[in-house]
PDB file of C-alpha atoms in Angstrom:
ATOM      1  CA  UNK T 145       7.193  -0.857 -18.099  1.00  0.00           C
ATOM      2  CA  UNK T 146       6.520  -0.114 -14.645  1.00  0.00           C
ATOM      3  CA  UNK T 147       4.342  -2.649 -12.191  1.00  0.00           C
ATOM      4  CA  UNK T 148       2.366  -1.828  -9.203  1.00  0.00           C
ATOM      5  CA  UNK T 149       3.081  -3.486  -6.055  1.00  0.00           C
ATOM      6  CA  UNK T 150       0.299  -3.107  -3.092  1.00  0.00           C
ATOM      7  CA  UNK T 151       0.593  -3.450   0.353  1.00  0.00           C
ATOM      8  CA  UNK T 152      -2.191  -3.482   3.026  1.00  0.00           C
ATOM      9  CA  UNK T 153      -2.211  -4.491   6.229  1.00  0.00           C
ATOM     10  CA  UNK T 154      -5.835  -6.185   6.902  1.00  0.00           C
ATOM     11  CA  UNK T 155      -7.850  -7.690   9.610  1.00  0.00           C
ATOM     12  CA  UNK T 156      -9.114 -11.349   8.742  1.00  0.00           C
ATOM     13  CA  UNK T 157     -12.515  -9.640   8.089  1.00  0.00           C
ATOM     14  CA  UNK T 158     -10.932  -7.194   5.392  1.00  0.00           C
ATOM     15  CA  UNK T 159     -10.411  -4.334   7.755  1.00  0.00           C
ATOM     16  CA  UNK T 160      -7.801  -1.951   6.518  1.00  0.00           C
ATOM     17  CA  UNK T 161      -8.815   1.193   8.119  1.00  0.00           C
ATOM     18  CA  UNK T 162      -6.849   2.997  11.034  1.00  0.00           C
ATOM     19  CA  UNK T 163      -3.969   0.072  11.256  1.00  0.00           C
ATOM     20  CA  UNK T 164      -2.674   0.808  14.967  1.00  0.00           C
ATOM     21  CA  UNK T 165      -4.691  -1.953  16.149  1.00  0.00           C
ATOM     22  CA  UNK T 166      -1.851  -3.982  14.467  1.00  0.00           C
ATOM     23  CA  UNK T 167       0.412  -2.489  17.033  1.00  0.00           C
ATOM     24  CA  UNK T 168      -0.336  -5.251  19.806  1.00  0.00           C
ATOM     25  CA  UNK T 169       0.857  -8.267  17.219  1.00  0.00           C
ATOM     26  CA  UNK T 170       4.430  -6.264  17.173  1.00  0.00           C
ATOM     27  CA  UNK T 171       6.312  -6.142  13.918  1.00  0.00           C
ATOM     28  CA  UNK T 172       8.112  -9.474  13.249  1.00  0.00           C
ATOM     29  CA  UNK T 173      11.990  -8.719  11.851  1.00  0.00           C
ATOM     30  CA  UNK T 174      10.858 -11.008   8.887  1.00  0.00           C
ATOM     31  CA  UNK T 175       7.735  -8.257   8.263  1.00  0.00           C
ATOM     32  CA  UNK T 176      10.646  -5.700   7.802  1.00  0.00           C
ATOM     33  CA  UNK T 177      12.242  -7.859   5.464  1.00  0.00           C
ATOM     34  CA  UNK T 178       9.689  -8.674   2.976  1.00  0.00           C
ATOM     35  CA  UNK T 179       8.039  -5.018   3.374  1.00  0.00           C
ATOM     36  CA  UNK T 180      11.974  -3.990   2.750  1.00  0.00           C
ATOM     37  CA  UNK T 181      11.772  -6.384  -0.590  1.00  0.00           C
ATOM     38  CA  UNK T 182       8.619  -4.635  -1.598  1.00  0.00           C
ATOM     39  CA  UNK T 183      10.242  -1.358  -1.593  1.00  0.00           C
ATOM     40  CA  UNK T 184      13.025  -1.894  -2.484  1.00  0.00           C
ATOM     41  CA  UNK T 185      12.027  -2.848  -6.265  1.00  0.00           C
ATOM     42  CA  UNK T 186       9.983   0.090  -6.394  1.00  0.00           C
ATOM     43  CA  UNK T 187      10.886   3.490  -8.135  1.00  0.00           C
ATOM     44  CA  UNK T 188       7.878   5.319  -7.384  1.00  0.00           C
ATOM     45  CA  UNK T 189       5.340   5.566  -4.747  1.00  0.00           C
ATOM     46  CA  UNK T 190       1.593   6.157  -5.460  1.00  0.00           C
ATOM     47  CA  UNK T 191      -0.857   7.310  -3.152  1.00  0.00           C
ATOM     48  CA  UNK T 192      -4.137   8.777  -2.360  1.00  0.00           C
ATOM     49  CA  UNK T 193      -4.871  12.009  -1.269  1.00  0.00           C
ATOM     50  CA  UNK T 194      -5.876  11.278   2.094  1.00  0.00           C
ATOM     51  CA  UNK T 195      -2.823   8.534   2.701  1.00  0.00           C
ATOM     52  CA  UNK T 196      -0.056  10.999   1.246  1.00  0.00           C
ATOM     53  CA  UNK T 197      -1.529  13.526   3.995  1.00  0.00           C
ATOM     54  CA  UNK T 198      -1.734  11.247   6.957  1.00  0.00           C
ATOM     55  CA  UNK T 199       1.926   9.882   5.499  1.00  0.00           C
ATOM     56  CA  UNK T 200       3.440  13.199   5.103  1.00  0.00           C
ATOM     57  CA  UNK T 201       4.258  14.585   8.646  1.00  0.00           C
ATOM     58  CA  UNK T 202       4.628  11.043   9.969  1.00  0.00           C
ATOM     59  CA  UNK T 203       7.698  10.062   7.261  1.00  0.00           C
ATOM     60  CA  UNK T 204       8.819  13.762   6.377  1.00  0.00           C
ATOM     61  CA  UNK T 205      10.368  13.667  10.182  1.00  0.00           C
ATOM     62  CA  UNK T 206      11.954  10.486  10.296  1.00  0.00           C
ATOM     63  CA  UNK T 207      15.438   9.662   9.764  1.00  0.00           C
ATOM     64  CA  UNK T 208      17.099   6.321   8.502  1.00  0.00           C
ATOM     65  CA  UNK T 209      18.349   6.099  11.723  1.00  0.00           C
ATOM     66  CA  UNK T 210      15.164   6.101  13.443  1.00  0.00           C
ATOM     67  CA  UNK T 211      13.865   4.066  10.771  1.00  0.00           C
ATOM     68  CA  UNK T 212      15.400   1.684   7.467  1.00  0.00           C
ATOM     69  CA  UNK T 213      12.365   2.630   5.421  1.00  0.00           C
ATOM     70  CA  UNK T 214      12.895   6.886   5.568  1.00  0.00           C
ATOM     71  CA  UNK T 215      14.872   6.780   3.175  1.00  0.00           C
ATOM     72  CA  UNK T 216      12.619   5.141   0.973  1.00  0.00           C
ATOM     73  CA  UNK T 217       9.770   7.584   1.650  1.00  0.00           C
ATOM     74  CA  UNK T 218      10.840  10.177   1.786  1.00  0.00           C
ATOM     75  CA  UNK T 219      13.354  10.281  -1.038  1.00  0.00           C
ATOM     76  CA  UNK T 220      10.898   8.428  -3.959  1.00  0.00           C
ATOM     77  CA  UNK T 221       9.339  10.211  -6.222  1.00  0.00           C
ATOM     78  CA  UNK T 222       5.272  10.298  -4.744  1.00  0.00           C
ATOM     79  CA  UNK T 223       2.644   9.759  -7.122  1.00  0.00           C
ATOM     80  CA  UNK T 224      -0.766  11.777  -5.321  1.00  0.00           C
ATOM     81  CA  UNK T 225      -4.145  10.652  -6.603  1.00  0.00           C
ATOM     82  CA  UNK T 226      -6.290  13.740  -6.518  1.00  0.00           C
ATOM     83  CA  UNK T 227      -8.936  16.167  -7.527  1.00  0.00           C
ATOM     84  CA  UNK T 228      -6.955  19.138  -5.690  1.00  0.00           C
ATOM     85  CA  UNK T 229      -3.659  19.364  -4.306  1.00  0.00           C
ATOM     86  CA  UNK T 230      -2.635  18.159  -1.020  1.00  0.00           C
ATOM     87  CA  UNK T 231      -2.730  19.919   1.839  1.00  0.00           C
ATOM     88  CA  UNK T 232       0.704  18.638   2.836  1.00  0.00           C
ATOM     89  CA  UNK T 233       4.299  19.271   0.860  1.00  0.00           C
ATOM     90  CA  UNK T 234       6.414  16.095   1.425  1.00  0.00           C
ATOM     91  CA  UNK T 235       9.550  15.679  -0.881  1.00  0.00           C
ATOM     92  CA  UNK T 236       9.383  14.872  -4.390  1.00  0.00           C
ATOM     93  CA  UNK T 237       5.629  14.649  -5.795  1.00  0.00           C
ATOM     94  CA  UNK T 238       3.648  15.031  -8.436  1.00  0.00           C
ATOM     95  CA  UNK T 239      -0.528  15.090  -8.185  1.00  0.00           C
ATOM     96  CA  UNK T 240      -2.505  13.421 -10.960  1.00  0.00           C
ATOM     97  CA  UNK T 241      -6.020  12.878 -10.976  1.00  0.00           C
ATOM     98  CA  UNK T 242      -7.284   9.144 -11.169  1.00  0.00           C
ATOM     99  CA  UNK T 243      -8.077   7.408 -14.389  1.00  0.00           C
ATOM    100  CA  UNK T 244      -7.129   4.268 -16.297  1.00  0.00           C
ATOM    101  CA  UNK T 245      -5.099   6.188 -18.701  1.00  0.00           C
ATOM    102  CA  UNK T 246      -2.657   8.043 -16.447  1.00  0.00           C
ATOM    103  CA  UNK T 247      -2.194   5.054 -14.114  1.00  0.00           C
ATOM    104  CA  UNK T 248      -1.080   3.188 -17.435  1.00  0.00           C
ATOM    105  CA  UNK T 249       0.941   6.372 -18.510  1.00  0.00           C
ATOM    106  CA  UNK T 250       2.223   6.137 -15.256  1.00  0.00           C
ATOM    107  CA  UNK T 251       3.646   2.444 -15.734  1.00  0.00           C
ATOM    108  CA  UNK T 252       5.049   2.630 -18.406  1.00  0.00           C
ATOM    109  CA  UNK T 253       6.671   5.534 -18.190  1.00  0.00           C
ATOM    110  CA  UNK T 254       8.206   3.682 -14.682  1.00  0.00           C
ATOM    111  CA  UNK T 255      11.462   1.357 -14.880  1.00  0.00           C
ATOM    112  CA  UNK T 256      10.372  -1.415 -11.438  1.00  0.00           C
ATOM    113  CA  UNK T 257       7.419  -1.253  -9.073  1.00  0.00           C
ATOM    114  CA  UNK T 258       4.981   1.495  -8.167  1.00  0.00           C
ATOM    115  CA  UNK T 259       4.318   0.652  -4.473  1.00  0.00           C
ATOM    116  CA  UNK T 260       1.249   1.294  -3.286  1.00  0.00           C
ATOM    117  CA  UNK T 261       0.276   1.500   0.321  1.00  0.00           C
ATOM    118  CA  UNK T 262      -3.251   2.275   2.282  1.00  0.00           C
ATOM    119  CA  UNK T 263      -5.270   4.227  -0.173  1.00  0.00           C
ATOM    120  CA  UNK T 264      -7.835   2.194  -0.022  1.00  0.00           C
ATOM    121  CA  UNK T 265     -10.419   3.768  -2.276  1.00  0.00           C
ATOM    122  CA  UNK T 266      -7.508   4.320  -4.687  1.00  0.00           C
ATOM    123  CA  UNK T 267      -6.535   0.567  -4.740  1.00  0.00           C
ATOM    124  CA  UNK T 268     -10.187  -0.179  -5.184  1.00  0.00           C
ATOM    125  CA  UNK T 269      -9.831   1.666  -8.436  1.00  0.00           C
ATOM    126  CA  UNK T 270      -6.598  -0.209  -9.305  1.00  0.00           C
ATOM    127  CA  UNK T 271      -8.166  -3.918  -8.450  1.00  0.00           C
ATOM    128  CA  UNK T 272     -11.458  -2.549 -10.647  1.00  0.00           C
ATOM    129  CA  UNK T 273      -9.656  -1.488 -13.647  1.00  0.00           C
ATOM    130  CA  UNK T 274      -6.883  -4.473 -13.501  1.00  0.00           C
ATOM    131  CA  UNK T 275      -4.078  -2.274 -12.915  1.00  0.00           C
ATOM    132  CA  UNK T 276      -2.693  -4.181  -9.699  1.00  0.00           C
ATOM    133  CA  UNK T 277       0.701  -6.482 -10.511  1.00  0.00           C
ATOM    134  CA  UNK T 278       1.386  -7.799  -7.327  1.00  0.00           C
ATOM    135  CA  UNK T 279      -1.351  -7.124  -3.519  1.00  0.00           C
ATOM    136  CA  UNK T 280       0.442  -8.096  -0.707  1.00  0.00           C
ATOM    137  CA  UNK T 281      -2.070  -8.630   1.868  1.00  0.00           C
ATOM    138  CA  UNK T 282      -0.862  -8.424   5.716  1.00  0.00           C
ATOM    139  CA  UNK T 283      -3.453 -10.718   7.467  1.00  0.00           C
ATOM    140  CA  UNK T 284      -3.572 -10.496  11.195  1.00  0.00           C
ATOM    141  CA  UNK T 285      -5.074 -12.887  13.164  1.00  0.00           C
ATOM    142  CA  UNK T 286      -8.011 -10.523  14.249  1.00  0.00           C
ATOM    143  CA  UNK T 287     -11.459 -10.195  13.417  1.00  0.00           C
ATOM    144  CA  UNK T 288     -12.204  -5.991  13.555  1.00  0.00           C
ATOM    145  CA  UNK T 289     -16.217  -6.064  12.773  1.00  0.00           C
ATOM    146  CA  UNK T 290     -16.290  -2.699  11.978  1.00  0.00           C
ATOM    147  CA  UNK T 291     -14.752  -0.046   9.718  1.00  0.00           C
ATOM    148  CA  UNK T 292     -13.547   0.288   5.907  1.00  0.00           C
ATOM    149  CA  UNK T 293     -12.807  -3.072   4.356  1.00  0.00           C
ATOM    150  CA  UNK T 294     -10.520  -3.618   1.196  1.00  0.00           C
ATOM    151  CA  UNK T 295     -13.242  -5.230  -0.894  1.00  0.00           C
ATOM    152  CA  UNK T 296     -16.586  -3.813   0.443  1.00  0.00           C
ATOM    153  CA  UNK T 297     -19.900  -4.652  -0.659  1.00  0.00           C
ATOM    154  CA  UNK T 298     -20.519  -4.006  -3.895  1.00  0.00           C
ATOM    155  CA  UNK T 299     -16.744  -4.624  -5.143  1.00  0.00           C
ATOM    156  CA  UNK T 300     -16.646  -6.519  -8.821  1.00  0.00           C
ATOM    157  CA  UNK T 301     -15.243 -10.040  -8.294  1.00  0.00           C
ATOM    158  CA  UNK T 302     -11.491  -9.778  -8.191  1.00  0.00           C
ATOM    159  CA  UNK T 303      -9.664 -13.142  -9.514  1.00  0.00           C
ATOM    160  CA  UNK T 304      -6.313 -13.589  -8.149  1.00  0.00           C
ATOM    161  CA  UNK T 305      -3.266 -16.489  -8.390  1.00  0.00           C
ATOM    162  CA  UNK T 306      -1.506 -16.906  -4.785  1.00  0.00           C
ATOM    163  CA  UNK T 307       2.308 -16.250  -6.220  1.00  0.00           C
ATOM    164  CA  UNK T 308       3.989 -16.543  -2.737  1.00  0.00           C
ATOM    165  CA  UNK T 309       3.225 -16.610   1.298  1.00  0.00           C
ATOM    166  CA  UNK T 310       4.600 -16.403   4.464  1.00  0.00           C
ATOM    167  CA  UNK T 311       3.435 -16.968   8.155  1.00  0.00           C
ATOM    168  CA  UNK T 312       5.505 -14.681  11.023  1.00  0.00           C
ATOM    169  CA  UNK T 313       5.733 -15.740  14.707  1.00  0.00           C
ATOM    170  CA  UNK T 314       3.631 -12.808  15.594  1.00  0.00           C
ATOM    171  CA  UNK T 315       0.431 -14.708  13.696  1.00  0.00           C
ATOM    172  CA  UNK T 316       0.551 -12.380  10.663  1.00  0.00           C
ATOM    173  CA  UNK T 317       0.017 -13.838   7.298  1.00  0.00           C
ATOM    174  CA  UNK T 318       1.940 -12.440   4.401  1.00  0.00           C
ATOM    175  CA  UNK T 319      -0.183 -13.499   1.470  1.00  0.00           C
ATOM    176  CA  UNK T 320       1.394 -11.925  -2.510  1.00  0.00           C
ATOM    177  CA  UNK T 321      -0.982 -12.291  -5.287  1.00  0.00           C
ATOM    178  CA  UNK T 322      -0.820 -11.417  -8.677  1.00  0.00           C
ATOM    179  CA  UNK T 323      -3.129 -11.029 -11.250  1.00  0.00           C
ATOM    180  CA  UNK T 324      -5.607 -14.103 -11.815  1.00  0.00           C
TER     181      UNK T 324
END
């Protein structure tokens, strides 16, 4: 049976939304490496709607040579969460539409990790219905105030059990929890 592995990058207030304001931290080697060990267990990739078409022309053109992780996305199998199709074709994919029962189909019918990345209202849905193995949470050292936060108001109370972190020269926090 398949897991699902998340990975966010957030602001210390929760901020998800738009990441290039992580650009000015830089991307520590080590970042690669974990995010590389993150991937690299995972079979699939799942992904909202939105993400898959913001993802789609960005990864579609890259090659391993102008990046290790290409490969990786643009050769997996993608997962699309979504009431209609995509407006973007991008390699291998399948669209489902979100419920309990086909994200559980989905895992088992997975040998290793389903990663996850962005999607926020889709991981919402995954943290709601316990259906999230492994969040790794990103945490720069930044504040944002504004715009879409992983657990907004409202958001059922989410018990988790710290299974492993790290702390990068660049002030980013790589926090992996698992199910509490």
């Amino acid at each position: 049976m398949g897991t699902i592995a998340v990975h966010e990058f957030i602001s210390l207030d929760g901020v998800y939304e738009d990441p290039s304001w992580t650009f000015e931290y830089g991307f520590d080697p080590q970042m690669g490496e974990t995010l590389g060990a993150i991937t690299g267990a995972a079979t699939a990739i799942l992904l909202g709607r939105r993400t898959y078409e913001m993802f789609a022309p960005a990864w579609s053109v890259r090659t391993a040579e102008d990046d290790p992780g290409a490969p990786f996305f643009n050769d997996t199998h993608k997962y699309v969460v979504a009431s209609r199709e995509p407006s973007a074709d991008w390699g291998p994919s399948t669209t489902l539409p979100y419920s309990k029962d086909a994200i559980l189909g989905l895992k088992e019918s997975t040998d290793g990790a389903i990663y996850v990345s962005g999607s926020g209202t889709l991981v919402r849905a995954l943290l709601r219905d316990g259906l999230v193995d492994d969040l790794h949470l990103f945490v720069y050292p930044v504040a944002r105030g504004t715009g879409a936060r992983l657990f907004d108001d409202g958001a059922v109370p989410t018990r988790l059990t710290l299974k492993a972190h790290d702390v990068y020269d660049n002030g980013v926090v790589h926090l992996d929890y698992g199910r509490g």
